[in-house]
Structure formats: structure tokens, C-alpha cells
Tab-separated table of C-alpha atoms and ligand atoms in Angstrom:
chain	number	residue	atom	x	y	z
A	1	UNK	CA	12.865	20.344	17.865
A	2	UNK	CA	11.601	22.598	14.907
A	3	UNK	CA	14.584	24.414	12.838
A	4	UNK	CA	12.539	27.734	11.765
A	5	UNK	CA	13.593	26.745	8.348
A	6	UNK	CA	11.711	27.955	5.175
A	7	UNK	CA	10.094	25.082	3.199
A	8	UNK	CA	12.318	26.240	-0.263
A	9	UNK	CA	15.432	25.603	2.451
A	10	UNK	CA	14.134	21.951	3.657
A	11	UNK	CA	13.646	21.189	-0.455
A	12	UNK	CA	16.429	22.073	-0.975
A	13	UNK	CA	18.884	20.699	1.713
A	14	UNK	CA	17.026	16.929	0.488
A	15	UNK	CA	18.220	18.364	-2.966
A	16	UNK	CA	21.592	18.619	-2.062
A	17	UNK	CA	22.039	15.570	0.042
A	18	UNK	CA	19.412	12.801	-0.405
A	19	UNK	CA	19.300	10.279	-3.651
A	20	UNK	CA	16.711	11.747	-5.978
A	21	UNK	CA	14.572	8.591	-6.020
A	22	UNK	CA	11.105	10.290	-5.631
A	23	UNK	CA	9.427	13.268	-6.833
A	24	UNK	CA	7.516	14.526	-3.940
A	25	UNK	CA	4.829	17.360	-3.351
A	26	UNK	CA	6.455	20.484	-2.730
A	27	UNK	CA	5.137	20.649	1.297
A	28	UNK	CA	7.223	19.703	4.161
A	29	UNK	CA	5.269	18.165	6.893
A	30	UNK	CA	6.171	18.517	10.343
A	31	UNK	CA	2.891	17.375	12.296
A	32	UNK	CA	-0.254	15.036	12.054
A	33	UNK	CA	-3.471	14.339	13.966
A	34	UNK	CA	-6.283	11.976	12.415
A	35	UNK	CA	-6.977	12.786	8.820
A	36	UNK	CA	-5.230	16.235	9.113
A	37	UNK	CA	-1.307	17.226	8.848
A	38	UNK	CA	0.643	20.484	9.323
A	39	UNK	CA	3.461	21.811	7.355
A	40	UNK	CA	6.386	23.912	8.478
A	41	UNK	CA	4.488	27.078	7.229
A	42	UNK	CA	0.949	26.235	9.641
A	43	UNK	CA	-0.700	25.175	6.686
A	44	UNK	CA	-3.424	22.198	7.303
A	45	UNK	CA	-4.481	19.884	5.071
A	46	UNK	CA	-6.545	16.901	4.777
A	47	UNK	CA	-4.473	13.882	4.602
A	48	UNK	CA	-5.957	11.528	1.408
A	49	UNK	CA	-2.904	9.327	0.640
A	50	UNK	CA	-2.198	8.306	4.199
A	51	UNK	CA	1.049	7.263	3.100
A	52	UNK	CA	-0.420	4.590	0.716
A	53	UNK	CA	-2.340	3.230	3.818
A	54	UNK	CA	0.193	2.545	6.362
A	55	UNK	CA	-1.998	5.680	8.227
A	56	UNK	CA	-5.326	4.095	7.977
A	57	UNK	CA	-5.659	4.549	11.426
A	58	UNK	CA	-4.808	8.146	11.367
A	59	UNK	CA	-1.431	9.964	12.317
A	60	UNK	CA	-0.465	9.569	15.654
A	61	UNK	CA	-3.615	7.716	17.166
A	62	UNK	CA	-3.292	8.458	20.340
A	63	UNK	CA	-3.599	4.998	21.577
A	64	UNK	CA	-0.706	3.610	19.169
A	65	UNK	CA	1.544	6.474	20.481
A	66	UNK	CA	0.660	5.287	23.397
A	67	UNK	CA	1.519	1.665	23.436
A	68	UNK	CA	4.726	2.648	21.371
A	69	UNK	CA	5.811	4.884	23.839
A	70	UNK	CA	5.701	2.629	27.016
A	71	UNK	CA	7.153	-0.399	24.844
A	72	UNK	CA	10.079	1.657	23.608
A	73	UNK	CA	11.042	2.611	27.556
A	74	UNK	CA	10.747	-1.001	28.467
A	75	UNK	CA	12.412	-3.074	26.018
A	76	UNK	CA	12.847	-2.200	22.134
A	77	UNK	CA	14.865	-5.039	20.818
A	78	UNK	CA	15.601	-8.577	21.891
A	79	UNK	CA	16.522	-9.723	18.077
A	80	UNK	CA	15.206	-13.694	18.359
A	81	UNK	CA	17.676	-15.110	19.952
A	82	UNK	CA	15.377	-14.484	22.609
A	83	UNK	CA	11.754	-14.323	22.862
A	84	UNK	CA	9.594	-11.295	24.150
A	85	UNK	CA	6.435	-11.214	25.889
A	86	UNK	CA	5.065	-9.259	23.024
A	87	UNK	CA	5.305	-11.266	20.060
A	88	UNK	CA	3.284	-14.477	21.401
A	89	UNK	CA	0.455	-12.023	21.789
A	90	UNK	CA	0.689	-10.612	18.258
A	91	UNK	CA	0.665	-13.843	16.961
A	92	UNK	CA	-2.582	-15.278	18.909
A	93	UNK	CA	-4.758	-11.701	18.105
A	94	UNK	CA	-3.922	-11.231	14.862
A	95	UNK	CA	-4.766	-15.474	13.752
A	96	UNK	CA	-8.351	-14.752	15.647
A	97	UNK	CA	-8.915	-12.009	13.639
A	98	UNK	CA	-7.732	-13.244	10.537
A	99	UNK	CA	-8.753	-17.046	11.072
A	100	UNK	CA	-5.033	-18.269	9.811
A	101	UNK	CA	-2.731	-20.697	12.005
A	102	UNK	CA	0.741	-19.411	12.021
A	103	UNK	CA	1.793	-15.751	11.547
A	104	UNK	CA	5.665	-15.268	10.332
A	105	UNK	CA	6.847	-11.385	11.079
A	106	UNK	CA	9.007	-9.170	8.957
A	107	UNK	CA	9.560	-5.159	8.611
A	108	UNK	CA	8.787	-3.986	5.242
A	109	UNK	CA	6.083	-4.913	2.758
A	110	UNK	CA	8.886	-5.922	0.258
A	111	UNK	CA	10.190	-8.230	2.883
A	112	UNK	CA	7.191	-10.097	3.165
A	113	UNK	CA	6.626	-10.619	-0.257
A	114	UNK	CA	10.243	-12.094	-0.427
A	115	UNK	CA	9.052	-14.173	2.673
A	116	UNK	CA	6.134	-15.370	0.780
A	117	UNK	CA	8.224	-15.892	-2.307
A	118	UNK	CA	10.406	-18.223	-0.254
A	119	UNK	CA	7.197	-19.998	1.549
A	120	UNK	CA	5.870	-21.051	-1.989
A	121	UNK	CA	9.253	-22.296	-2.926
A	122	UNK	CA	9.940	-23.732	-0.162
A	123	UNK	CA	6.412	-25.636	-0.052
A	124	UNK	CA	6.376	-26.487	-3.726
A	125	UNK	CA	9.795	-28.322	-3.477
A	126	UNK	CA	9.259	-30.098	-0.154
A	127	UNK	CA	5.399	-30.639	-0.287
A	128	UNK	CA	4.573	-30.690	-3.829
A	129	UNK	CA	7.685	-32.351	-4.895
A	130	UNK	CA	8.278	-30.261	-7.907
A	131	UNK	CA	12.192	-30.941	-9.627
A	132	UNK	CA	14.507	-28.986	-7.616
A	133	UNK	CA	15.241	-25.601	-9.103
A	134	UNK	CA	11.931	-25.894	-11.556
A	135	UNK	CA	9.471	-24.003	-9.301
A	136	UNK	CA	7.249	-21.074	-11.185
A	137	UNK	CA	5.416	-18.360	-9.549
A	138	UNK	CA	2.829	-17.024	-11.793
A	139	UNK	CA	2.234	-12.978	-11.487
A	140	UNK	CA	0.332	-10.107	-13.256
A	141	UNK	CA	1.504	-7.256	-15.498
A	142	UNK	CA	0.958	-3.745	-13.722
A	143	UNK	CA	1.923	-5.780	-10.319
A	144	UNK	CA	3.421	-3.838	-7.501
A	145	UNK	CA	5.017	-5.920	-4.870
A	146	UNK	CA	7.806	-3.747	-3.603
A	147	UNK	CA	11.576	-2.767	-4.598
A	148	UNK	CA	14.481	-5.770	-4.232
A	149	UNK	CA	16.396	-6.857	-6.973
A	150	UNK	CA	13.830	-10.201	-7.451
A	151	UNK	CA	10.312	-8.218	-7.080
A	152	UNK	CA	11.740	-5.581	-9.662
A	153	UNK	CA	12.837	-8.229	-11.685
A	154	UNK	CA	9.028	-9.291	-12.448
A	155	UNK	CA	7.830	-5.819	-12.339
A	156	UNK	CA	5.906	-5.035	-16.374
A	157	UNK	CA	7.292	-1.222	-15.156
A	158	UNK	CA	10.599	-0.849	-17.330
A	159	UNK	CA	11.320	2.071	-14.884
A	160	UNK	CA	11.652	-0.035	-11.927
A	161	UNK	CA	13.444	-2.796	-13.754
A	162	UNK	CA	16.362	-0.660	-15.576
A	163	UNK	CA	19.303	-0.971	-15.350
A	164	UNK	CA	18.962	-3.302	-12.298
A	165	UNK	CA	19.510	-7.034	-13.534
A	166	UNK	CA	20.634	-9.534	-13.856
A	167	UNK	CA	16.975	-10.354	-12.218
A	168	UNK	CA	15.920	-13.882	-10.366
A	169	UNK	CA	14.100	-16.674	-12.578
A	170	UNK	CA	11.425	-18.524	-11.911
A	171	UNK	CA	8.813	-15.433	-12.772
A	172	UNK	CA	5.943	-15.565	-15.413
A	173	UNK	CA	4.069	-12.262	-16.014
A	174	UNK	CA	0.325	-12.389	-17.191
A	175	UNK	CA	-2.123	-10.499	-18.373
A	176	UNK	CA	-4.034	-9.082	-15.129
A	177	UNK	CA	-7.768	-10.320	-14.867
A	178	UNK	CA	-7.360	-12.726	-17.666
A	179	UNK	CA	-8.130	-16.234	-16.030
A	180	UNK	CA	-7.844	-18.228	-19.066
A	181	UNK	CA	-4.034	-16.944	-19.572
A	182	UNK	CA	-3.673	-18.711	-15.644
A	183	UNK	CA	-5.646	-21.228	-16.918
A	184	UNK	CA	-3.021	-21.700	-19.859
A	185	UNK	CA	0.099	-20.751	-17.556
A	186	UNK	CA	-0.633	-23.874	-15.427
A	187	UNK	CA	1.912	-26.760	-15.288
A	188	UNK	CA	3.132	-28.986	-12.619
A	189	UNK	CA	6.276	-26.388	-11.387
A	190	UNK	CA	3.448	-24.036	-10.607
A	191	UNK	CA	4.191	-23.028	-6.881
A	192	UNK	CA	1.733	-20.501	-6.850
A	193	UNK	CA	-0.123	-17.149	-8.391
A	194	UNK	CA	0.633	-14.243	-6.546
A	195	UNK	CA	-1.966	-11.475	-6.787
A	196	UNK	CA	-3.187	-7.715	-5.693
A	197	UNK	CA	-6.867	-8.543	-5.289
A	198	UNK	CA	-7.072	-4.904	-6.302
A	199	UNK	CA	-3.796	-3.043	-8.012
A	200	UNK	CA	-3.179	-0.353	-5.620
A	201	UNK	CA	-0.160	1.669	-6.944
A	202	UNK	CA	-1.061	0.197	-10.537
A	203	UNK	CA	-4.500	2.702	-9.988
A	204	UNK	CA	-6.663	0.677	-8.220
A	205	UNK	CA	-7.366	-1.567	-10.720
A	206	UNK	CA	-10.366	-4.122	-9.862
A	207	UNK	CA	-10.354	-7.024	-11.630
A	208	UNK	CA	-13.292	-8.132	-13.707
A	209	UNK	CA	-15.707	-9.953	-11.477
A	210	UNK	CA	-15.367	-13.648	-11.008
A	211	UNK	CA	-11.119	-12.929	-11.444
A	212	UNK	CA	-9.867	-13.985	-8.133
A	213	UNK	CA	-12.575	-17.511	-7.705
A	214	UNK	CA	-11.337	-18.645	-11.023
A	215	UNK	CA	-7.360	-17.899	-9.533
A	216	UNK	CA	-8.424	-19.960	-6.360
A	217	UNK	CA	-10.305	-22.700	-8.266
A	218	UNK	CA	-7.569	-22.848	-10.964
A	219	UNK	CA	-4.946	-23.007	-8.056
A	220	UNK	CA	-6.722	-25.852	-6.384
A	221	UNK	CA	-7.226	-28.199	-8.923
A	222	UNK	CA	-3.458	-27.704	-10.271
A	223	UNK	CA	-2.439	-27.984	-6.450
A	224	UNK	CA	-0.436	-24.601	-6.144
A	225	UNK	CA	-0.902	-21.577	-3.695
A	226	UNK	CA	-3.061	-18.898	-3.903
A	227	UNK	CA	-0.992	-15.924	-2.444
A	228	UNK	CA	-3.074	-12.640	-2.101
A	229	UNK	CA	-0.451	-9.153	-1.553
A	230	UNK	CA	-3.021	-7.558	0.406
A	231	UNK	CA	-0.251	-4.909	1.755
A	232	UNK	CA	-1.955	-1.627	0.430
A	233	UNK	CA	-5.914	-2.854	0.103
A	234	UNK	CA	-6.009	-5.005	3.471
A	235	UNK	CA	-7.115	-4.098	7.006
A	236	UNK	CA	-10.026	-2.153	6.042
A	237	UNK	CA	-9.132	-0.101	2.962
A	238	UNK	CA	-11.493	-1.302	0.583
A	239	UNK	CA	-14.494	-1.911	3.386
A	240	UNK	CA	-13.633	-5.516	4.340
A	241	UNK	CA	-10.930	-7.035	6.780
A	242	UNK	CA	-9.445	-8.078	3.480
A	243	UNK	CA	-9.722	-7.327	-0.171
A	244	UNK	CA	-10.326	-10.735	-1.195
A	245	UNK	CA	-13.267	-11.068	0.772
A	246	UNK	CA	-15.053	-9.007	-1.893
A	247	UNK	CA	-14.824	-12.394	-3.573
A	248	UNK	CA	-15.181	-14.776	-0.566
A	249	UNK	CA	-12.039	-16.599	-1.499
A	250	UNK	CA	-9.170	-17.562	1.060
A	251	UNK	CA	-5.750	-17.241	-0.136
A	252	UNK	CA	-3.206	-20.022	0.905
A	253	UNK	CA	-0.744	-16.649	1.870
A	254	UNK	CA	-1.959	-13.194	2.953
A	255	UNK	CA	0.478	-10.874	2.820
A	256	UNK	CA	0.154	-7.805	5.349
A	257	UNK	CA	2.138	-4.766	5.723
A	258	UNK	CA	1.619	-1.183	6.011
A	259	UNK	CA	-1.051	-0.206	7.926
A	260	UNK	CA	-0.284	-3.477	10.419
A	261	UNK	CA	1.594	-0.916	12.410
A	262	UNK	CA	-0.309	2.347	11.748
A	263	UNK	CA	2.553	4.119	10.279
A	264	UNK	CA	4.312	4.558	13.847
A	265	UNK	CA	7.017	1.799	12.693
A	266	UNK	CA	7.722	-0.933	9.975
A	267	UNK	CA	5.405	-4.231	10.666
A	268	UNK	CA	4.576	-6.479	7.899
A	269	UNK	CA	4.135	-10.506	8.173
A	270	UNK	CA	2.644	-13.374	6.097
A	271	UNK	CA	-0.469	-15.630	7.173
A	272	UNK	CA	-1.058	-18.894	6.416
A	273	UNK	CA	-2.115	-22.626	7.485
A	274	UNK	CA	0.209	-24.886	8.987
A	275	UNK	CA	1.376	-27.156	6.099
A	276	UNK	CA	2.397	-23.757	4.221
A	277	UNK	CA	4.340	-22.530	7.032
A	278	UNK	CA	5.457	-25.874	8.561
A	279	UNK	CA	7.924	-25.576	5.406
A	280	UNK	CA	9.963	-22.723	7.656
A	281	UNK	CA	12.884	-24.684	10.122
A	282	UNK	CA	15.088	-23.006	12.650
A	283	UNK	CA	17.793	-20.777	10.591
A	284	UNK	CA	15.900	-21.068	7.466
A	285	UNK	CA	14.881	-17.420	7.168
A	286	UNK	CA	14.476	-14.237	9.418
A	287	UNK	CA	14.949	-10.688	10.660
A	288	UNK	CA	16.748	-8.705	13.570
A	289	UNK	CA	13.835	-6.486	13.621
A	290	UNK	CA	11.250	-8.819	12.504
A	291	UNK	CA	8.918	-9.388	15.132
A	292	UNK	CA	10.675	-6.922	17.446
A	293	UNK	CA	8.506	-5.988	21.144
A	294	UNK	CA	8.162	-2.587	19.621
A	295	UNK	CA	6.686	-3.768	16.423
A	296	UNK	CA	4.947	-6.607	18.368
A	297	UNK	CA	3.291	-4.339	20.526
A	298	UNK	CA	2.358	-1.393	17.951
A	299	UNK	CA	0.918	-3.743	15.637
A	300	UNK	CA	-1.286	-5.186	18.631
A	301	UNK	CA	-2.725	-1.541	19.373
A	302	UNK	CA	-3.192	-0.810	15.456
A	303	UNK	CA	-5.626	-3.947	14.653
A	304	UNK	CA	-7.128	-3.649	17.766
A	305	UNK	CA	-8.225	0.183	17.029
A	306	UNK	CA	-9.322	-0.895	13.424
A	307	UNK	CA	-12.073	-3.603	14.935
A	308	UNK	CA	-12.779	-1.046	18.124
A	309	UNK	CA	-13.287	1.690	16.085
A	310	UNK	CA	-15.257	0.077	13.195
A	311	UNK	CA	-13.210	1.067	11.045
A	312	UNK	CA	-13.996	-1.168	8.556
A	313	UNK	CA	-17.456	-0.930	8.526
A	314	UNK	CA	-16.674	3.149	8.489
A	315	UNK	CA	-14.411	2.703	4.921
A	316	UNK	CA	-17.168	0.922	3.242
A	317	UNK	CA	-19.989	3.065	4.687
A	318	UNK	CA	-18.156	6.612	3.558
A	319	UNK	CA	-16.592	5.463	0.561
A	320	UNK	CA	-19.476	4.026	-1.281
A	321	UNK	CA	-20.946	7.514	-0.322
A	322	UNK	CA	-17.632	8.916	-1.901
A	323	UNK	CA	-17.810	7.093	-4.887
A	324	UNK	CA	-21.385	8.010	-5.540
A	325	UNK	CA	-20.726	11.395	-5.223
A	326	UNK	CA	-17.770	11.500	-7.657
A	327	UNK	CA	-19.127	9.080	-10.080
A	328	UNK	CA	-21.708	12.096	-10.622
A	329	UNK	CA	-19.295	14.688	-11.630
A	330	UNK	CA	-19.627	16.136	-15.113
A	331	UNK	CA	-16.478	16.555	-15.975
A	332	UNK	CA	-15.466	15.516	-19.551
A	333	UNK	CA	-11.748	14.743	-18.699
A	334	UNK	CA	-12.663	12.664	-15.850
A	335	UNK	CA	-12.470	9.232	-17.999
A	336	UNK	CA	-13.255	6.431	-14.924
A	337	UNK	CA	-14.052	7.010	-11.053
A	338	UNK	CA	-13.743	3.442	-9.657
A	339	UNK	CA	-12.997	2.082	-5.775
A	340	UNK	CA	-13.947	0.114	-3.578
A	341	UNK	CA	-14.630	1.398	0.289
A	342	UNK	CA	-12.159	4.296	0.970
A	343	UNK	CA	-9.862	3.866	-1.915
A	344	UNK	CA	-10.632	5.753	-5.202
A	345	UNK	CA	-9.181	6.198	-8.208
A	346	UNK	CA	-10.056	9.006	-10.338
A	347	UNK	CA	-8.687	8.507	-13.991
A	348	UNK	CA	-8.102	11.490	-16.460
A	349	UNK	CA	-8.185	11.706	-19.811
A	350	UNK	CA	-4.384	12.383	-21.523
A	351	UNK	CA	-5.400	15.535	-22.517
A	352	UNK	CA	-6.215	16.469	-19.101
A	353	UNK	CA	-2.378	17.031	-18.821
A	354	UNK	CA	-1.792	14.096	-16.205
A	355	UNK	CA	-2.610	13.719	-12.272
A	356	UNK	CA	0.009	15.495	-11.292
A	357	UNK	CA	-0.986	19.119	-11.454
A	358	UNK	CA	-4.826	18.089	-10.400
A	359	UNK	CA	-3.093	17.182	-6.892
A	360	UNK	CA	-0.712	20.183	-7.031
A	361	UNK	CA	-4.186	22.217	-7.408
A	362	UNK	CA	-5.733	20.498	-4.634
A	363	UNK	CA	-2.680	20.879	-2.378
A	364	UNK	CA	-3.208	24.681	-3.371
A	365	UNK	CA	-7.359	23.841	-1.699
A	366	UNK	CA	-5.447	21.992	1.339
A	367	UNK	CA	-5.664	18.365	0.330
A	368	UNK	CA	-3.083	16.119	0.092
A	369	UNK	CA	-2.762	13.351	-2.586
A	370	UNK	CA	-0.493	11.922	-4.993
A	371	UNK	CA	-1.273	10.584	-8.858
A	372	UNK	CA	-0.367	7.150	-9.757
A	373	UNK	CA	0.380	6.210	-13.383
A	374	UNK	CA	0.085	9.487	-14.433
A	375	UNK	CA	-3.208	9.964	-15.164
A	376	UNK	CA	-5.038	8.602	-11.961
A	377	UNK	CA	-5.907	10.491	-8.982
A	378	UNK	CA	-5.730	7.358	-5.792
A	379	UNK	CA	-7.636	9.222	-2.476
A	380	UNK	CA	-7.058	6.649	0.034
A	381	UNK	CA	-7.814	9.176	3.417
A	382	UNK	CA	-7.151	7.559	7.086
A	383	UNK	CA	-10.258	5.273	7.832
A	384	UNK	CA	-11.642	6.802	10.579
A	385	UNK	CA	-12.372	10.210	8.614
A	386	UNK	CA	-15.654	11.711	9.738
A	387	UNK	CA	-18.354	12.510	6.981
A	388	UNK	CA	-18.134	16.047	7.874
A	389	UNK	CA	-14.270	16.273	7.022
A	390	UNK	CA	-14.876	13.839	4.240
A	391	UNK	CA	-17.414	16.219	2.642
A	392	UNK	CA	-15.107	18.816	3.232
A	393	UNK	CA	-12.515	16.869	0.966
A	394	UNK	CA	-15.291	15.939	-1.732
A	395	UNK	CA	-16.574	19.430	-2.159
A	396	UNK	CA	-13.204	20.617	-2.729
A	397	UNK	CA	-11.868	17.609	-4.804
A	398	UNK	CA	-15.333	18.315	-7.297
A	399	UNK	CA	-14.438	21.961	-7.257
A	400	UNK	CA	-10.835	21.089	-8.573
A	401	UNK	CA	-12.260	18.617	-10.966
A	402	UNK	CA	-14.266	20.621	-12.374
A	403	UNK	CA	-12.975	24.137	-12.971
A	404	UNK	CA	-8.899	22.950	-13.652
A	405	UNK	CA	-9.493	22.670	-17.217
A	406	UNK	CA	-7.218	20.649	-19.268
A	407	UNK	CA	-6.250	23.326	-21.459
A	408	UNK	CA	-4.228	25.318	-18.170
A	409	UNK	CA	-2.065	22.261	-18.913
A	410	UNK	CA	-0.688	23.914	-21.473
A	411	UNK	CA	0.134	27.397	-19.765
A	412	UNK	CA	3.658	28.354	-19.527
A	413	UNK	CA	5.542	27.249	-16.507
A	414	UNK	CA	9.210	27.582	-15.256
A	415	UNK	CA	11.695	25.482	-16.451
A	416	UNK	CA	12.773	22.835	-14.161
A	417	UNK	CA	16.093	24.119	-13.461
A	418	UNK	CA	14.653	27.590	-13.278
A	419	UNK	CA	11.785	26.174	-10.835
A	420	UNK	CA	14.884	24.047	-8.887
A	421	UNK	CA	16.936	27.673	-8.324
A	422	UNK	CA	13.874	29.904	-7.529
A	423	UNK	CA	13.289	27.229	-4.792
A	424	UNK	CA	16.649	27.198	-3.777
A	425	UNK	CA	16.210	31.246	-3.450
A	426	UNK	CA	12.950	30.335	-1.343
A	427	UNK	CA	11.019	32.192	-4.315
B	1	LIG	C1	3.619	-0.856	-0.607
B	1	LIG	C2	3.431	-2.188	-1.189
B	1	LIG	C3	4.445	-3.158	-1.139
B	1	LIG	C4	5.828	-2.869	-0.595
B	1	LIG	O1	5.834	-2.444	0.720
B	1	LIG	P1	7.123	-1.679	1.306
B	1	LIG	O2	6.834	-1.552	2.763
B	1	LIG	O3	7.190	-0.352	0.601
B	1	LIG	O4	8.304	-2.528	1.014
B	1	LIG	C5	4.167	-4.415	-1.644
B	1	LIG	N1	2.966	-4.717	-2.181
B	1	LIG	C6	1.973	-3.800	-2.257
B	1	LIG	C7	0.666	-4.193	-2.839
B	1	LIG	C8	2.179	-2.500	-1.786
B	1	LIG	O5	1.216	-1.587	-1.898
């Protein structure tokens, strides 16, 4: 099914007919395998965004495809009107591995987060008792929790936020690692503080140390939910199960998404205990696709490769190895490397000229990542990378680092709409 099309003609046909919503990479991928993808041209790369780690197990593990394939042929959707022999399974393997009761499926990350959203309501109304319509959830500024209308609305990004209101209430943004602002922010409507242990697309941002036990002690003694997003950094990123874990708390809500399925196929779902999800009643909320025998089964496959595989244990081993090696670079416009396991963020200086054209260069070296907030490099490669392709990455990446100088930022290049034609001439 390949078109023999150039990659200025692909560009440009999503030019001409797709919503501009996202400034992409100029390469047009038409094939993965583990940590490495093809484009349209037969040029490899090393994969180190794995699409914000929905791929932590690699593209197209073999044993995912796999699973996906036979389910698909059997039975893709029942919708939950009826049950499938998939989904009781799902449930049971991923509350061992976790070590939460009750498991409540959705599709998308954002969907979860509304789910969660609607748990801590839900809980703080009937359990709690707080005054009906009163309930606050208590959030961070530089949050990302996904796109609807309500997540947006407490988004501190005035990009993601404009022109898109009138935006849901019940929202208080706070200063991120600041416990004493909780500490301040606490009343009786409190239904809960909803946190990224670590701010993934806000540039993997760890919080000061000590940040998320003073969220779950606060949370305790003012009898509100801890709910951790752990959508990006969880299953295995950062070199535990679970970013929290870095701080040996246990959320009241873990949030899961993204790499729950692999990246063959939207799976995301919340955890938690029974009195938290007791709350949800027949017809109260769901999902045609939530919890589907395809997405049941996938997800199955994809945490049972991250324990089989050690993949875990492999993101903290390599990345800590990673993170020495960068952190050793002498590079005055590097300003920060920080990460924890397999997720690093390399922040530039302004005058570096922004992230942007340090990925474009390494694209140009055959590796593939993407800056966040402008000014930070995020290298978040499948987990199951092998030192040897890892080093191949790292010697590359420090070669890029170190020999882009800032001042190329300011060499001439094409106008955009001269850049947007010469493309469209596959120039
Ligand atoms: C990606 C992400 C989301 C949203 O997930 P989608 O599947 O894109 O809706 C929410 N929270 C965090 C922390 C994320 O990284």
C-alpha cells in the first residue's frame, strides 16, 4: 500500500486538506521496528520521542501485533452492552500489577482525566458531603492534562486556552512544587489535587524533593484525593512502574494512558480503591470503545512485555547512564540536563535560538525528537533500546550539542511562505 509519493507531495497534500493544528518535523514516516523508523525516502532514524511514550514498548512489538491481529479477526467491538472475555482479564492483570481494586477503561488520555475529574466529583459530593455544586480541584501551572474544553480551561498555556471558553469552574491553578500554596489552597470543597509527578510536555519538570509527600500528607489530613496523571511518565518511563514511586506515595487515582496500549490503539483507564470508584453506578459514565476486546487484549500484551522484558529496570539502568553522559557536556548554551530513567530534558539557553532547529539538526544525524516549550530538548526513546543503539543516539545528540552553535540561529533562512512553495515544488 505505498503511493511512490515524494515527501514535499505528502506535506503538502496534509497542507491542503488537514487542520493546521501541529507543526510537525518535515519527515513522513511510513515504517517502524523497535527504536528505529523509516521514512518514505529509506531514511532510518532512531526513534527518541516515541510518540510522547505511547511507543515505550517499541513500534510494532511483535508480540502486540500479534495479539492485535488475532483479536481484531475474532471480535473487535461488543460496545458494553455486552461483556467480552477480554476485558475481565485486563482488569485482574493490570490491579496485580498495580496493587489498585477497580480499573475503569477509556480511549484517550484526555478521557481519563475527564473520568478522573468526574470520580473526584463524584466522591467529594457523595462521600465527603461537600455542598452540591461547591467541589474544587486543585491543579498546577505548566499542567498538561490533555485537550477538551474543561482540561484547556485550567491549562496556565494561553495558547491552548484562546479563544475556547466559556471554560468549566471549579479549577484552582497553583504554583507547581510549592506545597505551602496547597497547603494555603486547602478548604473543605477540596475534592482533590491533581498532579504530573513529573511535567512531561511542560519539559520534564521534577518537582523539588519532598513535593509530592507533602501533596499526599496535605491531602490526607484535609480528606481529599490525591490524583497522580501518570499518562506520559508511567509504565516505566522514568525507571519505576510509576512516577510517584520515586516518592513512595500512593495516589487515591492513577491515571494511565499512552503507552497502556503500546501505540497499536487508544487505551487509557483510571485506578483506584473501591470507595473512590464505588462512586460510579450503571449509566453514570462510559465509552463505546472504552474497554473494547481489541483494546482489552492489546493492553494485556503491552504490560505484560514491559514486566517480561524488564523494561523498567532497563529505563532506569540506561537512562541514568544517559543522563550522566549528557550532564558532562560542555556546552555553554546547554542551561539544565535533568530526567529521570529514560526521559530527558535538555534545556537551552534563549540565545541558543530555541529547540527547534537542535532537533531539525539531529533529524539531519538520523534522530528523531521534538522540543517542548521552546527551549527544551525531551528524548524519551522506546524502553527497550539497547546500549549499543543508545550510544549511537548519545554520540550523535553530543555531536549536535556541541558544534550547532547558537549564533547559526541567526543565518538567513527562507521565508515561510517561500519554504511552504519550495515544498510544494518538492524543492
Ligand atoms: C498525553 C497526555 C495527556 C492526554 O492524552 P491524550 O491521549 O493525548 O488525550 C494527558 N496527560 C498527560 C500527562 C499527557 O502526557
Amino acid at each position: 500500500m505505498t503511493n511512490n509519493m515524494t515527501t514535499a507531495e505528502y506535506i503538502a497534500l496534509e497542507d491542503r486538506y488537514g487542520a493546521h493544528n501541529y507543526h510537525p518535523l518535515d519527515v513522513v514516516l511510513t515504517r517502524g521496528e523497535g527504536c528505529w523508523v523509516w521514512d518514505v525516502e529509506g531514511n532510518k532514524y532512531l526513534d527518541c520521542l516515541a510518540a510522547y511514550s505511547a511507543v515505550n514498548q517499541g513500534h510494532c512489538h511483535p508480540a502486540l501485533v500479534k495479539v492485535l491481529t488475532e483479536q481484531v479477526c475474532r471480535m473487535a467491538l461488543t460496545s458494553r452492552a455486552f461483556r467480552n472475555d477480554q476485558l475481565g482479564l485486563f482488569y485482574k492483570e493490570l490491579c496485580e500489577l498495580t496493587g489498585y481494586a477497580k480499573v475503569l477503561p477509556m480511549n484517550t488520555g484526555a478521557e481519563a482525566v475527564e473520568t478522573a475529574i468526574k470520580a473526584a466529583r463524584k466522591w467529594a459530593y457523595k462521600v465527603k458531603k461537600v455542598p452540591e455544586g461547591q467541589a474544587e480541584i486543585l491543579v498546577f501551572d505548566n499542567n498538561f492534562h490533555g485537550r477538551t474544553t474543561t482540561i484547556v480551561g485550567f491549562s496556565s498555556e494561553e495558547q491552548y486556552r484562546d479563544g475556547f471558553g466559556p471554560f468549566t469552574p471549579g479549577f484552582k491553578i497553583l504554583p507547581y512544587g510549592d506545597a505551602d500554596a496547597v497547603a494555603k489552597a486547602m478548604n473543605p470543597n477540596v475534592a482533590a489535587v491533581m498532579v504530573e509527578p513529573i511535567q512531561g510536555e511542560g519539559g520534564i519538570i521534577i518537582p523539588p524533593s519532598g513535593f509530592l509527600k507533602a501533596l499526599r500528607q496535605l491531602t490526607k489530613k484535609h480528606n481529599a484525593l490525591l490524583v497522580a496523571d501518570e499518562i506520559q511518565a508511567g509504565l516505566g518511563r522514568t525507571g519505576k512502574l510509576f512516577s510517584f514511586e520515586h516518592e513512595d506515595i500512593r495516589p487515591d487515582i492513577v491515571i494511565i494512558g499512552k503507552a497502556l496500549s503500546g501505540g497499536l490503539y487508544p487505551v487509557s483507564a483510571i485506578l483506584a480503591d473501591d470507595e473512590v470508584m464505588g462512586v460510579f453506578h450503571p449509566g453514570d459514565h462510559g465509552s463505546t470503545y472504552g474497554g473494547n476486546p481489541v483494546a482489552a487484549a492489546v493492553a494485556r500484551a503491552a504490560i505484560r512485555v514491559i514486566v517480561e522484558e524488564k523494561m523498567v529496570e532497563n529505563s532506569a539502568e540506561l537512562g541514568a547512564y544517559a543522563l550522566k553522559r549528557l550532564k558532562s557536556i560542555d556546552a555553554p548554551h546547554v542551561k539544565e540536563v535533568r530526567g529521570r530513567g529514560l526521559w530527558i530534558g535538555i534545556e537551552l539557553h534563549p540565545h541558543a535560538g530555541g529547540a527547534r532547529r537542535y532537533c531539525e539538526a539531529l533529524q539531519r544525524e538520523g534522530i528523531l525528537c521534538k522540543e517542548t516549550h521552546t527551549h527544551v530538548i525531551r528524548l524519551a526513546p522506546p524502553l527497550n533500546i539497547t546500549p549499543e543503539d543508545l550510544d549511537w543516539a548519545l554520540e550523535r545528540l553530543i555531536r549536535v550539542l556541541t558544534t550547532l552553535t547558537p549564533l547559526e540561529a541567526a543565518a538567513p533562512k527562507p521565508k515561510k511562505g517561500l519554504r511552504r512553495l519550495l515544498g510544494a515544488l518538492g524543492r
